[in-house]
Coordinates of C-alpha atoms in Angstrom, one line a residue:
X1 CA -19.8 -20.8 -46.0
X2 CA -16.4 -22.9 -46.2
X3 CA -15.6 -23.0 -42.8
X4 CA -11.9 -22.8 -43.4
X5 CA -12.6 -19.0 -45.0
X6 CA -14.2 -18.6 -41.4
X7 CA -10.5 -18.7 -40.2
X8 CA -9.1 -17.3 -43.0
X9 CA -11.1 -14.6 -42.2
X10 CA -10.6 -14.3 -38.5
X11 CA -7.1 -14.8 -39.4
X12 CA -7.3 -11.9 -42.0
X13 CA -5.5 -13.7 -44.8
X14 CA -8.6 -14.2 -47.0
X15 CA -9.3 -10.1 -47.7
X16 CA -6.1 -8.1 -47.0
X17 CA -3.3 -8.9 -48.9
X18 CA -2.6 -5.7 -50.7
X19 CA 0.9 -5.7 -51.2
X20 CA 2.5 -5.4 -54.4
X21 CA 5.2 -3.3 -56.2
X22 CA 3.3 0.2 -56.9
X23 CA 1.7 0.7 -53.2
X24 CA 2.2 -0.2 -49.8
X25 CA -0.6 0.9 -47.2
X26 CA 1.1 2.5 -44.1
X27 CA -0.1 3.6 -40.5
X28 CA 0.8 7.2 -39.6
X29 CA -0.7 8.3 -35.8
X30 CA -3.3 5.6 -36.2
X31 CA -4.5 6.5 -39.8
X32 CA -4.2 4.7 -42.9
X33 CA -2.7 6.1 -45.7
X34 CA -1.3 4.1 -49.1
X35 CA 2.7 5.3 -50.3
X36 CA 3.5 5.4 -53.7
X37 CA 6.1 3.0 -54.3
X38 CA 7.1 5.2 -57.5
X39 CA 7.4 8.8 -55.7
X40 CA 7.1 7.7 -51.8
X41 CA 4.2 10.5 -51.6
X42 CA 1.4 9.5 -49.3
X43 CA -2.3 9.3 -50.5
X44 CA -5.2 9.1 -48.6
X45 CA -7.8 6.5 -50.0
X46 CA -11.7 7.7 -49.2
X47 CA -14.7 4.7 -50.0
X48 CA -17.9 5.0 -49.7
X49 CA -20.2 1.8 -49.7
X50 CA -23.8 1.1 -50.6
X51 CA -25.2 -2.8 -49.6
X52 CA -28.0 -3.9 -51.0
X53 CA -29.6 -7.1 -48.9
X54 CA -32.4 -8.9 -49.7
X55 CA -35.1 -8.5 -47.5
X56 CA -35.7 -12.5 -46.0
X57 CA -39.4 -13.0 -46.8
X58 CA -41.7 -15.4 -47.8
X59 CA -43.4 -12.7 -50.6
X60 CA -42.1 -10.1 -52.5
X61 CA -42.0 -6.3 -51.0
X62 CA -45.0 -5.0 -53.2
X63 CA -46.5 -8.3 -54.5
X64 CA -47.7 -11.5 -53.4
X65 CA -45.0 -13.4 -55.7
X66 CA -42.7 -15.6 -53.9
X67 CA -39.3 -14.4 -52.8
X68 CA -36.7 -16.8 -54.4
X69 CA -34.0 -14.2 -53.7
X70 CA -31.0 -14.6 -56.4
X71 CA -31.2 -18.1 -56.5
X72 CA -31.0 -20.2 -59.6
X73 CA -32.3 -23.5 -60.7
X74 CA -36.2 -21.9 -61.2
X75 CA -37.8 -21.2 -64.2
X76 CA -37.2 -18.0 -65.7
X77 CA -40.2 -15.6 -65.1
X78 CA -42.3 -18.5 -63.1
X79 CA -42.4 -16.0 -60.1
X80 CA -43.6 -12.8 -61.7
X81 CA -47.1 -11.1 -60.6
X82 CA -48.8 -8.7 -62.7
X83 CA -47.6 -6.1 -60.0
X84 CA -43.8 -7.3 -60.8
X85 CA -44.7 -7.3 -64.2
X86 CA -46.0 -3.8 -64.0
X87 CA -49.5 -4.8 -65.8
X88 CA -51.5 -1.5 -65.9
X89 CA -54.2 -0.8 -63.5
X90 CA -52.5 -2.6 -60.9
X91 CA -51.4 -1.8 -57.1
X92 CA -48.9 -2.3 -54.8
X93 CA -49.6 -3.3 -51.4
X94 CA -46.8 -3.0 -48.9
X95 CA -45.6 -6.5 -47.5
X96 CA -45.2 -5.5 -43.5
X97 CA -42.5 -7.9 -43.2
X98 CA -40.3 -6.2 -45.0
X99 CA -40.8 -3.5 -42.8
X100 CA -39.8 -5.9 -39.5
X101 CA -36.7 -6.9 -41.6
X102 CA -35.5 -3.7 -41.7
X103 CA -36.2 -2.2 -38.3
X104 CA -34.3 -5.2 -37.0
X105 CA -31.6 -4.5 -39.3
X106 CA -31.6 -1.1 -38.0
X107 CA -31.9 -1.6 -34.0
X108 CA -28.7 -3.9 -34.7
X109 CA -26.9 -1.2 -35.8
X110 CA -27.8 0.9 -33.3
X111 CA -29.4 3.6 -35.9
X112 CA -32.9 5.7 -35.6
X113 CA -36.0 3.8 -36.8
X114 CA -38.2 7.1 -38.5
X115 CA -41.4 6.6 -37.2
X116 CA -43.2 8.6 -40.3
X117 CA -41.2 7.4 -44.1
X118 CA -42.5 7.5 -47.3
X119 CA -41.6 5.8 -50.8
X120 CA -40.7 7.8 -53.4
X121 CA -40.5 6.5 -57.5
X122 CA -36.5 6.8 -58.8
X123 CA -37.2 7.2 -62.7
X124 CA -34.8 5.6 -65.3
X125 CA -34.7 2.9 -68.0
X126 CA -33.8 -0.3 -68.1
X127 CA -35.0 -3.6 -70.0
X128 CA -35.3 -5.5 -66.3
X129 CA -37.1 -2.4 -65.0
X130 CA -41.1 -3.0 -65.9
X131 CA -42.0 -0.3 -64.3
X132 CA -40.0 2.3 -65.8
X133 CA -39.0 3.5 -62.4
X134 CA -38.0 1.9 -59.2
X135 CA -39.9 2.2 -55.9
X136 CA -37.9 3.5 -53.2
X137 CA -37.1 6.1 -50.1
X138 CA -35.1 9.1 -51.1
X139 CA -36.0 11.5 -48.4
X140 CA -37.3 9.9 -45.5
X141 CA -36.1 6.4 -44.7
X142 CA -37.2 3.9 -43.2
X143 CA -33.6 4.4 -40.6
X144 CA -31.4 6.7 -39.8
X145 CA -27.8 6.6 -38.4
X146 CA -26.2 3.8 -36.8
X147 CA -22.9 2.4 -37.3
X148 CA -20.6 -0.8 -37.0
X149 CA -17.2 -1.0 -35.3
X150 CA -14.7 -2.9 -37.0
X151 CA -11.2 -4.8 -35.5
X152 CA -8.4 -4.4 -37.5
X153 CA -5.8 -7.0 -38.3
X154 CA -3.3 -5.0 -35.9
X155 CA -5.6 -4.2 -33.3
X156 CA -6.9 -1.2 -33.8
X157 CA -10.7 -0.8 -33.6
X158 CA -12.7 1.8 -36.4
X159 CA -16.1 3.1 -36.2
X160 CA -18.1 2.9 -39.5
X161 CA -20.8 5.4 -39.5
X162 CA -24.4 4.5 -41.2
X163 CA -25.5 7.0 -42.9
X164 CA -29.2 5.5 -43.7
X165 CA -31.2 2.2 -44.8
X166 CA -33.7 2.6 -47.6
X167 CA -36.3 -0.2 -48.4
X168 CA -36.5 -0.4 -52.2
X169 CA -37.8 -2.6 -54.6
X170 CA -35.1 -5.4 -56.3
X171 CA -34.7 -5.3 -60.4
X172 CA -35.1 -8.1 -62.8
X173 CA -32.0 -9.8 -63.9
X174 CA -30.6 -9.3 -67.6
X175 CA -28.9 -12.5 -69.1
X176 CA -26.3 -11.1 -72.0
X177 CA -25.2 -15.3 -72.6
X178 CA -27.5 -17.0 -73.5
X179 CA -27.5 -15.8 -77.2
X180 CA -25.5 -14.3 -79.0
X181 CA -27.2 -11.0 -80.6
X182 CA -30.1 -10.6 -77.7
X183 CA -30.5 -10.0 -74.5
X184 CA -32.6 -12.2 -72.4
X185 CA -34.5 -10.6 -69.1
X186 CA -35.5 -12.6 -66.3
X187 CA -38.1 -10.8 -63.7
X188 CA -38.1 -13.6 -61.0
X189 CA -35.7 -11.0 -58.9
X190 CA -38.0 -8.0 -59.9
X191 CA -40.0 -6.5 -56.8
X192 CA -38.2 -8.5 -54.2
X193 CA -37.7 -6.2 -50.7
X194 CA -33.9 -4.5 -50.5
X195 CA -32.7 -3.4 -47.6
X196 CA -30.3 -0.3 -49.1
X197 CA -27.4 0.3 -46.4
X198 CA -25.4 3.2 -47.3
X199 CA -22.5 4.0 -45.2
X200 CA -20.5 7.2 -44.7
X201 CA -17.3 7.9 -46.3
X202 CA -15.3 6.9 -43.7
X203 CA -12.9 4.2 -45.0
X204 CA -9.5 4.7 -45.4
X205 CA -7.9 1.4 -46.3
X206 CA -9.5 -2.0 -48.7
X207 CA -8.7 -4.4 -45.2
X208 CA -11.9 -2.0 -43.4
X209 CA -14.1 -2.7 -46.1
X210 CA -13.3 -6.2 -46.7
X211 CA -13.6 -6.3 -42.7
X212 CA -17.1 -4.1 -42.8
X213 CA -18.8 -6.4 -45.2
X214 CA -17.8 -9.7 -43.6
X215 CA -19.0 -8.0 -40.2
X216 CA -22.4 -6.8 -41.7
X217 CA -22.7 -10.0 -43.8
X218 CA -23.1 -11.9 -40.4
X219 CA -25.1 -9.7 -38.2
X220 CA -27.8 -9.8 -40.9
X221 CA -27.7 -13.5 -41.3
X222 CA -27.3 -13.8 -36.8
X223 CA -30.7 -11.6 -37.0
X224 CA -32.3 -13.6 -39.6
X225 CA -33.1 -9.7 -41.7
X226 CA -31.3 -11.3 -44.7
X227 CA -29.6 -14.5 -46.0
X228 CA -27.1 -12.4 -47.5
X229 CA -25.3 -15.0 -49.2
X230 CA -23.0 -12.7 -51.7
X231 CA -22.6 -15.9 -54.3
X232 CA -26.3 -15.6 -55.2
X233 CA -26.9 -11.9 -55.5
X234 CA -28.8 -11.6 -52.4
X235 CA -25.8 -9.0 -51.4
X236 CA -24.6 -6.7 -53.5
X237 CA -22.1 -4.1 -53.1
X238 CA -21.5 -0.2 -54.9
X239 CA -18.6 0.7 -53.5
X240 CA -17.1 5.2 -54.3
X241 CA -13.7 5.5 -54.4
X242 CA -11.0 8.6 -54.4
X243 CA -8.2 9.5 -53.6
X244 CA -6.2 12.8 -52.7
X245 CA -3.2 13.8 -50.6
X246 CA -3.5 15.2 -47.3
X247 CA -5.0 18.3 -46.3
X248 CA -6.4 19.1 -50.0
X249 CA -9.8 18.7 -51.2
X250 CA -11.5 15.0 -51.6
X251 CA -10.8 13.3 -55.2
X252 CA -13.4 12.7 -58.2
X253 CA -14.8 10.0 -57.1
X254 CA -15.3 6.7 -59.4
X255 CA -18.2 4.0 -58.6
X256 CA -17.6 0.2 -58.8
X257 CA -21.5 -1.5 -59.6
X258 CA -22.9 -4.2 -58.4
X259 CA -19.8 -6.2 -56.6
X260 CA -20.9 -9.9 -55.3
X261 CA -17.3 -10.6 -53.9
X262 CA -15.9 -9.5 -50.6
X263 CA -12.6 -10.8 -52.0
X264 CA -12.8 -9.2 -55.3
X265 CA -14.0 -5.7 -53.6
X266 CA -11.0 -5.5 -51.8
X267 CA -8.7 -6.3 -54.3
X268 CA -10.6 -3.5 -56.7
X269 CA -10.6 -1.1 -54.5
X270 CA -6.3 -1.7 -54.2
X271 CA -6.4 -1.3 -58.1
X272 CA -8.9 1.3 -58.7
X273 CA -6.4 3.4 -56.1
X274 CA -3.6 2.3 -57.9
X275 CA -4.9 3.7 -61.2
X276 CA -6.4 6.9 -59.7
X277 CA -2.7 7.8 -57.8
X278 CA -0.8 6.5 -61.5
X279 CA -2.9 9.3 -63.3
X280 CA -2.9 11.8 -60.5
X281 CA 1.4 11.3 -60.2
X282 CA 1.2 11.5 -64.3
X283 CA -0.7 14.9 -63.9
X284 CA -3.9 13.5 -65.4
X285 CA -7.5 13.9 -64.7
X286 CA -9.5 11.2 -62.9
X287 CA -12.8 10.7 -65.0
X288 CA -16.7 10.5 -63.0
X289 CA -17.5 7.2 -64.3
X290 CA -18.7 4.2 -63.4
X291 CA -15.9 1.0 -63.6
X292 CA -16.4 -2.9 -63.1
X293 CA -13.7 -5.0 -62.3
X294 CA -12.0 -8.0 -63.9
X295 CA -11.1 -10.6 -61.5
X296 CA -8.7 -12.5 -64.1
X297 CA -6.1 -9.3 -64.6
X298 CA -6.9 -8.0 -61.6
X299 CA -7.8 -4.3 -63.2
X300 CA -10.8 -2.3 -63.3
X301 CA -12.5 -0.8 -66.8
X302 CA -14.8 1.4 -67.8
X303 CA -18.3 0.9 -68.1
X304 CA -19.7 4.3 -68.3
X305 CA -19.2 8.1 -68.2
X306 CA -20.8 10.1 -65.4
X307 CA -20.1 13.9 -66.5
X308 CA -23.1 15.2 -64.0
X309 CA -25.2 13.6 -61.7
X310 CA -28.5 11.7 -63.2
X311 CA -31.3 13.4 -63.1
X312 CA -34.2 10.6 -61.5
X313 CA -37.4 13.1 -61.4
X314 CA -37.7 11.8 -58.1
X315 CA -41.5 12.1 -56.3
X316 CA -43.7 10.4 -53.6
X317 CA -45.5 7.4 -54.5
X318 CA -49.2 8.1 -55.1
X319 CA -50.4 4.6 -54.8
X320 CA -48.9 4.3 -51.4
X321 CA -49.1 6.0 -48.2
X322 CA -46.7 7.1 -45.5
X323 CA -44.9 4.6 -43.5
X324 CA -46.0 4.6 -39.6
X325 CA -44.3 2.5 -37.1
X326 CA -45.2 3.2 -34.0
X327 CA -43.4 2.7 -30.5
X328 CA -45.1 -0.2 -29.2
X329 CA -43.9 -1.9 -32.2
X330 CA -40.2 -0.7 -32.6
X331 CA -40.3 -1.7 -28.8
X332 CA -41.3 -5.4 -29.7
X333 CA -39.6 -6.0 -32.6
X334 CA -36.3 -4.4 -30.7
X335 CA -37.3 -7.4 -27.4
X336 CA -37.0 -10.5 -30.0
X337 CA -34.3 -9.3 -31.4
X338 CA -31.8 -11.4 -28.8
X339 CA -28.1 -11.6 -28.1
X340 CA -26.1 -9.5 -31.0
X341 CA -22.7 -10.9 -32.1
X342 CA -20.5 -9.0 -30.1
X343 CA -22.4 -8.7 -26.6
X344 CA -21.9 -12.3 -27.8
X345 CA -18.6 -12.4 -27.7
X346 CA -18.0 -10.5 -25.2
X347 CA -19.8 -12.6 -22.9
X348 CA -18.8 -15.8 -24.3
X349 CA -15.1 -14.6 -23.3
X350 CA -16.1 -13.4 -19.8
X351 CA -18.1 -16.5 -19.1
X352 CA -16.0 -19.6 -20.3
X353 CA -12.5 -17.9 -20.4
X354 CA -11.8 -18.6 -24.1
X355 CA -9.8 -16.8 -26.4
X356 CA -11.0 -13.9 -28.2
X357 CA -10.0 -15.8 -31.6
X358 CA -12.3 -18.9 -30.9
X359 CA -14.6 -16.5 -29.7
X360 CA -14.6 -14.5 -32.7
X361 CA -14.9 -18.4 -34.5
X362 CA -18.2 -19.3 -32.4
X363 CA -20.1 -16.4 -33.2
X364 CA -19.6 -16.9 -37.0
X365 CA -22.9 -19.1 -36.8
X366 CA -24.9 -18.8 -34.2
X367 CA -26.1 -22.8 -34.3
X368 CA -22.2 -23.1 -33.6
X369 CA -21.8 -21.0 -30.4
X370 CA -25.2 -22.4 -29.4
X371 CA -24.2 -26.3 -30.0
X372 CA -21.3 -25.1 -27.5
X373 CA -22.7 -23.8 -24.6
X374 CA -24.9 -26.7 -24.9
X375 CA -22.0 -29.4 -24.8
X376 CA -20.9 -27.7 -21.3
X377 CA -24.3 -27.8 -20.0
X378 CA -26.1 -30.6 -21.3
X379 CA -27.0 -33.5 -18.8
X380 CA -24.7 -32.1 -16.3
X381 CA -27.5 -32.3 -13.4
X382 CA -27.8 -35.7 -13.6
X383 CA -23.9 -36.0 -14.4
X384 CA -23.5 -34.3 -10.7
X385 CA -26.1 -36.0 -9.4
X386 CA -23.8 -39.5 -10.4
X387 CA -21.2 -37.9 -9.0
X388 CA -22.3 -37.3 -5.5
X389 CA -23.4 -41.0 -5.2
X390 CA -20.1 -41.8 -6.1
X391 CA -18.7 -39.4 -3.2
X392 CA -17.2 -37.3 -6.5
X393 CA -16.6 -33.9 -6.4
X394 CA -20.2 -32.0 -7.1
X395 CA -20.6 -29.6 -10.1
X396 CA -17.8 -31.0 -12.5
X397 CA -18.1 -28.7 -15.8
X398 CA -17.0 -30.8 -19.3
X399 CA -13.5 -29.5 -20.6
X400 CA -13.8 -26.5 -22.5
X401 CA -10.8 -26.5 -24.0
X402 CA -11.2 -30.2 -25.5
X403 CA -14.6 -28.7 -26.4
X404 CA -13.3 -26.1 -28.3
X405 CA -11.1 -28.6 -30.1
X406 CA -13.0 -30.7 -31.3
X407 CA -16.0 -28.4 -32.5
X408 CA -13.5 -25.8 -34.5
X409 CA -11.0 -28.5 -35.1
X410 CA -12.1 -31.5 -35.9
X411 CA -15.6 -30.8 -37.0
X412 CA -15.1 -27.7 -39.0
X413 CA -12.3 -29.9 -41.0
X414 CA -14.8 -32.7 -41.4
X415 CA -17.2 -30.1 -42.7
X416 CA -14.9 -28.7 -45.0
X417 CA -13.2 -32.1 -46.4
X418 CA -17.1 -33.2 -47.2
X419 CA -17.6 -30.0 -48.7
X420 CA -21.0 -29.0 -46.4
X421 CA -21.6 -25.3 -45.6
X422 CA -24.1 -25.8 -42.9
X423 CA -23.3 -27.0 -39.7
X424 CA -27.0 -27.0 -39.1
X425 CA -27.2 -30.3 -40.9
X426 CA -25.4 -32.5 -39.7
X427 CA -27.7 -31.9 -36.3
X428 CA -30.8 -31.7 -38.6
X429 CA -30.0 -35.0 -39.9
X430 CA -29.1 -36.6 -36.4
X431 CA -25.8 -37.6 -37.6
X432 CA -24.2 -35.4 -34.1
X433 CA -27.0 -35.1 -31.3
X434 CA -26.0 -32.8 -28.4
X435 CA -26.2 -36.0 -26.8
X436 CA -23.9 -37.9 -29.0
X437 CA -21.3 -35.6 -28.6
X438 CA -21.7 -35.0 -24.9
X439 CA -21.2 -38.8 -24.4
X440 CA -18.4 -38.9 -26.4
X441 CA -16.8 -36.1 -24.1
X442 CA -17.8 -37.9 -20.9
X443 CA -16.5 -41.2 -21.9
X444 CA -12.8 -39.4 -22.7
X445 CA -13.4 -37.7 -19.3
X446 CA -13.5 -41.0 -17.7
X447 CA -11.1 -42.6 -19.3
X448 CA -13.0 -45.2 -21.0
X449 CA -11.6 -44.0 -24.3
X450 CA -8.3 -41.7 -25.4
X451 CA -9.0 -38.6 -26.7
X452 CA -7.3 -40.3 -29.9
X453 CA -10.5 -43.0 -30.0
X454 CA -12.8 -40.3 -29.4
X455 CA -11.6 -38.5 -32.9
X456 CA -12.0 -41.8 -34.9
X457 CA -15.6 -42.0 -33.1
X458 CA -16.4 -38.9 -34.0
X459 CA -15.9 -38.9 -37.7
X460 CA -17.7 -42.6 -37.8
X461 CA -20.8 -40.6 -36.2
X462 CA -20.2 -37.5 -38.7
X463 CA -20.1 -39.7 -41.5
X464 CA -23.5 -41.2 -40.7
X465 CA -22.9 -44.9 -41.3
X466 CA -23.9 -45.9 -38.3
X467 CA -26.7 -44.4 -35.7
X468 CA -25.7 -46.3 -32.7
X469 CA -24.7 -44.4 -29.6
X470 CA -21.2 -43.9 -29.2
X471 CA -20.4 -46.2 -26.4
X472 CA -21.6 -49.0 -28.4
X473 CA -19.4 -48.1 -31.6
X474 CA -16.7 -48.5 -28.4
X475 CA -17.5 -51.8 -27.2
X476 CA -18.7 -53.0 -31.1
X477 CA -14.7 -52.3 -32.4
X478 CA -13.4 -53.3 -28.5
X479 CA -11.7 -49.6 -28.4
X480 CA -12.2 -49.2 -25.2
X481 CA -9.4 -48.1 -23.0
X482 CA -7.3 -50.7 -21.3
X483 CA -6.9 -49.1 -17.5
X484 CA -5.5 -52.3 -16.1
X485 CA -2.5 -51.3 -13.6
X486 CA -0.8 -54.7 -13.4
X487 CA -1.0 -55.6 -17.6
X488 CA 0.1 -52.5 -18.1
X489 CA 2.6 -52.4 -15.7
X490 CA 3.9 -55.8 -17.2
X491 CA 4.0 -54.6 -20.3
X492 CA 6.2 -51.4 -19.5
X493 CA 8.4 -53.3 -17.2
X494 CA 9.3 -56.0 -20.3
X495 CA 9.2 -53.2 -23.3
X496 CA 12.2 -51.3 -20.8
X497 CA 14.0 -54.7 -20.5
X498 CA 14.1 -55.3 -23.6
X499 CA 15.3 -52.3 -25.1
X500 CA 18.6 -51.6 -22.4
X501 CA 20.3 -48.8 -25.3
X502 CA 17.4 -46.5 -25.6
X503 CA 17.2 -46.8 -21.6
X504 CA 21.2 -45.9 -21.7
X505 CA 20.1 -42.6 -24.5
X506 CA 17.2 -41.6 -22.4
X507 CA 19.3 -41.3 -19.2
X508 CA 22.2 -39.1 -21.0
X509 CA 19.5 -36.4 -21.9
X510 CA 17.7 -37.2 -25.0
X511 CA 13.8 -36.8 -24.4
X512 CA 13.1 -38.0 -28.3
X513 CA 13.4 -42.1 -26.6
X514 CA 10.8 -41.5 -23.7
X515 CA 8.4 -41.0 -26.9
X516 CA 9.9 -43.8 -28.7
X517 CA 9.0 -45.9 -25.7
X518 CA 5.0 -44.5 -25.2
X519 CA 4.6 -45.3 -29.0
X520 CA 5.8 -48.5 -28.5
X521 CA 3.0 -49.2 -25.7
X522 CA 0.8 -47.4 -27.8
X523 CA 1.1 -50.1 -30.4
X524 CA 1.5 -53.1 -28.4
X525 CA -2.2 -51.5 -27.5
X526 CA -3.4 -50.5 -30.2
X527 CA -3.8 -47.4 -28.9
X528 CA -5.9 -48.3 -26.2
X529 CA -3.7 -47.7 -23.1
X530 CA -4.3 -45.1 -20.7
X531 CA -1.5 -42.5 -21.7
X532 CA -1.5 -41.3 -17.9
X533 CA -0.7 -44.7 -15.9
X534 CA 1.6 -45.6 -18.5
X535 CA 3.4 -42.4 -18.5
X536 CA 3.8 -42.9 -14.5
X537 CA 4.8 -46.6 -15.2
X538 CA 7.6 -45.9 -18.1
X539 CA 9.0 -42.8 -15.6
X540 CA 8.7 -45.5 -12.6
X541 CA 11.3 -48.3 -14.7
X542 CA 13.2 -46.0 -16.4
X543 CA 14.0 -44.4 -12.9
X544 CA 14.8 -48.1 -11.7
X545 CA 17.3 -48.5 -14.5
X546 CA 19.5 -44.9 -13.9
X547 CA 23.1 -45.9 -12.2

């Protein structure tokens, strides 16, 4: 992921902007509504949202094809079994990690892991369905209950319930492109595991869902259950919406397929209400149907009628048997699970004393927040040790602050200027060791370089070009900080001499000169002067020359 969006997102200017000139979403006693701009009546907007996540697995959930997820660049149908492929005669044979993916994915939520489920085959047609029917868990899944709180752009916190996760089997992919009077089908997707996360009704504005996926998005990928990257398929969103006013019955209800955007979900779900409040102020009907979206004009269409509600001739699988999990199991899968992402957060605030914001940044990749408590902690004993035969104060901890700065800063604009989405690697790689980067820190800390020369060193590490440590990329370019008292001192002395009308300016009031006169050291330096002694130094001669 661009690592700017991770702001964007904490920052909440990447999903919510749904102003425009036919609806304005107000807050009445802490509920969200949406005004018409056209009759000032309030609406209240009800979604619904079913995520489908692929299951992260070496194999498929029924077959021993490998799991590509939605990713492209393989040859079409080059990872299709005969199971996938639906030859007759054959079996499916349950792939138990799956079944771990999904109990983690439910522990994390906090939701019920059924110790007894069953599959169940979902009949209906389709050209990337082999089968004829899909395989998946209608009435006992494989998790019940749970839910994710959100935090709101103004505050406000909002529990999402879960209703239920369903394993279920993944469809082929249908390529309508490619030519121009057939459809091609493509079954290296078919039979991969789906993790199928169905939520309650309970959102009342486009900002919670954009918010609800982003949150789930990440605590799938922090838990490792899925990859979940949205641009290749491997979530995918089928989001109800309605609307009706207050105190009356719940709207018809119109389904949005297949979404891969977070962006584009939110903006839908703004114009699907927007057409839905249009007809209702017209006194129209709103149609059950089933609408895409069109990312260009910004507007929903049709895509099909739903006059009742399909008919799947549900039943139990007869070629598999019930799902048992059984404590022991639930209780080790639920021990390896680790640190969730906002006991995370929480204690990363308690412990170091950040911000929520950066806080909220860290935990956006775990590699991140780890590569951070690291830098505080890494080679400190023998740091302290240094320290106490230098009759230093013991159990000096590294700036977090200038940490903080450099790592979400610096880094994350390196990251995103060389286009690279992982952090992971650029440590993978060895272009930024923990111990790079902690010398770099301790050198600043000591005053061998400015904080200035530290940047430039860092981006000569990130950019790989050279692998030597960064003390010698210091002494190679003669960087190093000049901490010499008397050159220094002569050279202040001569620069406030020499310049007797910015002295005058500076002592009737205007700050701007005392930084005309550190830039000037700063030069005469080449930024290598200590900023502290010469900022005691210019106040020392400038003093001198007050009348």
């Amino acid at each position: 992921m661009n690592y700017l969006n991770k702001i964007n997102k904490i920052n909440n200017k990447l999903f919510y902007s749904t102003s425009n000139n036919q609806i304005k979403n107000v807050v009445i006693n802490n509920k969200d509504y949406l005004k018409s701009l056209k009759t000032n009546e309030i609406w209240e907007l009800t979604v619904g949202i079913e995520v489908h996540a692929q299951t992260k697995t070496k194999e498929k959930l029924f077959s021993n094809s490998l799991n590509i997820g939605s990713m492209e660049g393989f040859k079409a149908n080059s990872r299709v079994s005969y199971v996938d492929a639906a030859f007759p005669g054959v079996l499916p044979v349950l792939n138990d990690k799956c079944v771990e993916q999904a109990i983690k994915t439910g522990l994390s939520i906090g939701g019920m892991i059924n110790r007894y489920s069953f599959f169940d085959r979902k009949h209906y047609f389709y050209q990337d369905l082999p089968q004829g029917y899909q395989i998946t868990q209608l009435s006992e899944p494989i998790v019940k209950g749970g839910s994710i709180e959100l935090e709101l752009s103004d505050g406000r916190q909002k529990q999402i319930r879960i209703s239920h996760i369903q394993l279920e089997q993944d469809s082929g992919k249908s390529i309508h492109d490619l030519h121009p009077t057939k459809s091609l089908v493509d079954l290296n997707r078919a039979g991969i595991g789906l993790m199928e996360i169905v939520s309650h009704a309970d959102f009342t504005s486009s900002e919670q869902v954009g918010c609800y996926i982003q949150k789930l998005q990440h605590l799938l990928k922090h838990i490792g259950s899925s990859d979940a990257n949205m641009q290749f398929g491997e979530m995918r969103c089928d989001v109800n919406i309605s609307v009706h006013k207050e105190n009356t019955e719940f709207g018809t209800r119109v389904e949005l397929k297949n979404m891969i955007s977070a962006k584009a979900i939110v903006s839908s779900i703004d114009s699907e209400a927007i057409r839905q409040i249009s007809l209702l102020e017209n006194n129209n009907k709103i149609q059950r149907e089933t609408r895409g979206f069109n990312q260009e004009t910004g507007e929903t269409y049709h895509l099909r009628t739903k006059e009742d509600e399909v008919d799947y001739r549900f039943f139990p699988d007869p070629d598999l048997p019930p799902l048992i999990i059984s404590n022991e199991r639930i209780e080790t899968i639920k021990q390896q699970l680790g640190e969730l992402p906002q006991d995370m957060k929480k204690r990363l605030i308690k412990q170091y004393s950040i911000t929520n914001y950066d806080a909220e940044l860290l935990i956006q990749d775990q590699s991140i927040a780890k590569f951070f408590e690291n830098s505080i902690i890494f080679n400190q004993n023998q740091n302290n040790n240094n320290n106490n035969n230098n009759n230093n104060n013991n159990n000096k901890q590294r700036d977090i602050k200038k940490i903080l700065n450099f790592l979400l800063r610096d880094i994350f604009s390196w990251l995103n200027s060389n286009n690279i989405q992982d952090f992971n690697s650029i440590i993978n790689e060895n272009q930024l060791s923990i111990e790079k980067f902690t010398q770099l820190l301790d050198l600043i800390e000591q005053g061998y370089i400015s904080t200035n020369i530290g940047k430039t060193i860092l981006f000569q590490i990130l950019n790989g070009s050279d692998n030597r440590s960064p003390k010698d990329l210091i002494d190679s370019q003669g960087l190093s900080q000049i901490s010499d008292d008397s050159l220094l001192d002569q050279l202040v002395q001569q620069l406030v001499e020499n310049h007797p009308n910015e002295v005058t300016e500076y002592h009737q009031g205007k700050q701007r000169v005392y930084k005309f006169f550190m830039g000037e050291i700063m030069k005469k330096t080449k930024g290598r002067s200590n900023p502290e002694i010469v900022n005691n130094l210019l106040k020392k001669y400038l003093d001198l020359k007050k009348k």
